[in-house]
Amino acid sequence: MDLLFYGGSFIKNVELKKGIYWVGAIDWNLRDFHGYKTPNGTTYNAYLIVDEKIALLDTVKRPFKKELVDRIRNIVDPSDIDYLVVNHVEMDHSGSFADVTGLLKNAKIVSTKEGKEELFKHHGTDFEIDVVEDGDELSLGSKTLKFIKTPMLHWPDSMMTYVMEDKVIFTSDGFGQHYASSQRFDDEVNEKILYDAAGEYYSNILWLYSPLIKRLVSKILEMGIEIDIIAPDHGIIWRSDPMKIINWYSEWANGRAINKVVLAYDTMWGSTEKMAKAIAEGIMEAGLSVKLMRLKDTEYSYVIKELLDSKALLIGTPTLNNNMLPIMGGFLTYLKGLRPRGKIGGTFGSYGWGGGACNSAEEMLKDAGVNIVAQPLELKWVPTEEELKECHEFGKTFAKKALETI
Ligand code: FEO
């Protein structure tokens, strides 16, 4: 049977290569992934490899278990599955683990040592797990799985699984995107959409791990393995030119930036906004592009995506009770967790009778790893015309410093 009746419509099996199937689920309506806004939803990709032995790679978030099981049933009887390979334990991939293992009566469960510990802590200890080490191989008959440990991409347990004969690598969270679509492959989706989706995902989930990404890319290149298809656990599968996403990751991990400044601000009665606009004009006059983003109207994760390929970040906040606006504190806490590297920064804002917001924001920027290159610009009450000229100059001078950074 090729067509699956699911949720009132027929869905065709998706085959990556002969005997290798996508059996995941599409979460069209996900709008928040632990704080990262996902306006395009996501997918939870699981894969089925049918050979003399049958292997299921990962499961899906629990509410989607029926979609996973129905897709599997359209290809094989779940009780015929020999191996459940757990590349990553986070609950968007192992949420339906207990339900699925109940159906996979004869399957051996395969994970890393760290994965075993995490599976026990999340799902109880009522099952056996075969632990694999980096480089271990598992034959399914004509296809061989090779396991590549990738700790902290995204959890300590994480690993990738490579099908040697088919040159397909299943990369778990790596190279994914939160992008729900009726398409499954990169050659079916506009490249700009994919670049933005992959960049947003990288900056909000993996940016912190950029040094590990660099090492991973080197490791894959040094292993000399040929790759026809990169199959992540989220979003679109890369088959037209897998090096494209590897090169994008390499650029992001190495901090490639264009001549752009992100200006993230909020305002109480409009004074800091006036400053922001005057500073932005100065930045543009110096020849850089600028992205003005008011936090009240913009999700943190969108600002982070803009920052990924920018050289600099300016923070604008008025003083409230001797400190920055709470919304800015939240943003800078989020930023600090991601540890963007190679960015320069500065602060500005208005105050009434006593400042303090800029210094607090500057400290948080430093904590996030941003290199402060400008004295804070704080102005009292509503900026005068002269003071707005000062803001303009501040923008120009700051932009010149951004131009000097590599
Ligand atoms: Fe897609 Fe780290 O989970």
PDB file of C-alpha atoms in Angstrom, residues 112-114 132-135 147-151 156-160 216 219:
ATOM      1  CA  THR A 112      24.749   6.449  23.427  1.00  0.00           C
ATOM      2  CA  LYS A 113      25.712   5.928  27.074  1.00  0.00           C
ATOM      3  CA  GLU A 114      24.396   9.404  27.866  1.00  0.00           C
ATOM      4  CA  VAL A 132      27.020   2.344  21.089  1.00  0.00           C
ATOM      5  CA  GLU A 133      30.275   4.251  20.953  1.00  0.00           C
ATOM      6  CA  ASP A 134      31.536   6.751  18.403  1.00  0.00           C
ATOM      7  CA  GLY A 135      32.291   4.927  15.155  1.00  0.00           C
ATOM      8  CA  PHE A 147      27.123   6.009  14.668  1.00  0.00           C
ATOM      9  CA  ILE A 148      28.805   9.390  15.111  1.00  0.00           C
ATOM     10  CA  LYS A 149      28.605  10.870  18.603  1.00  0.00           C
ATOM     11  CA  THR A 150      27.865  14.621  18.638  1.00  0.00           C
ATOM     12  CA  PRO A 151      27.576  15.505  22.343  1.00  0.00           C
ATOM     13  CA  PRO A 156      24.858  15.247  25.938  1.00  0.00           C
ATOM     14  CA  ASP A 157      23.240  12.160  24.382  1.00  0.00           C
ATOM     15  CA  SER A 158      23.134  13.403  20.801  1.00  0.00           C
ATOM     16  CA  MET A 159      24.492  11.335  17.949  1.00  0.00           C
ATOM     17  CA  MET A 160      24.132  11.102  14.199  1.00  0.00           C
ATOM     18  CA  LEU A 216      31.729  18.671  13.811  1.00  0.00           C
ATOM     19  CA  LYS A 219      35.191  15.911  11.693  1.00  0.00           C
TER      20      LYS A 219
END
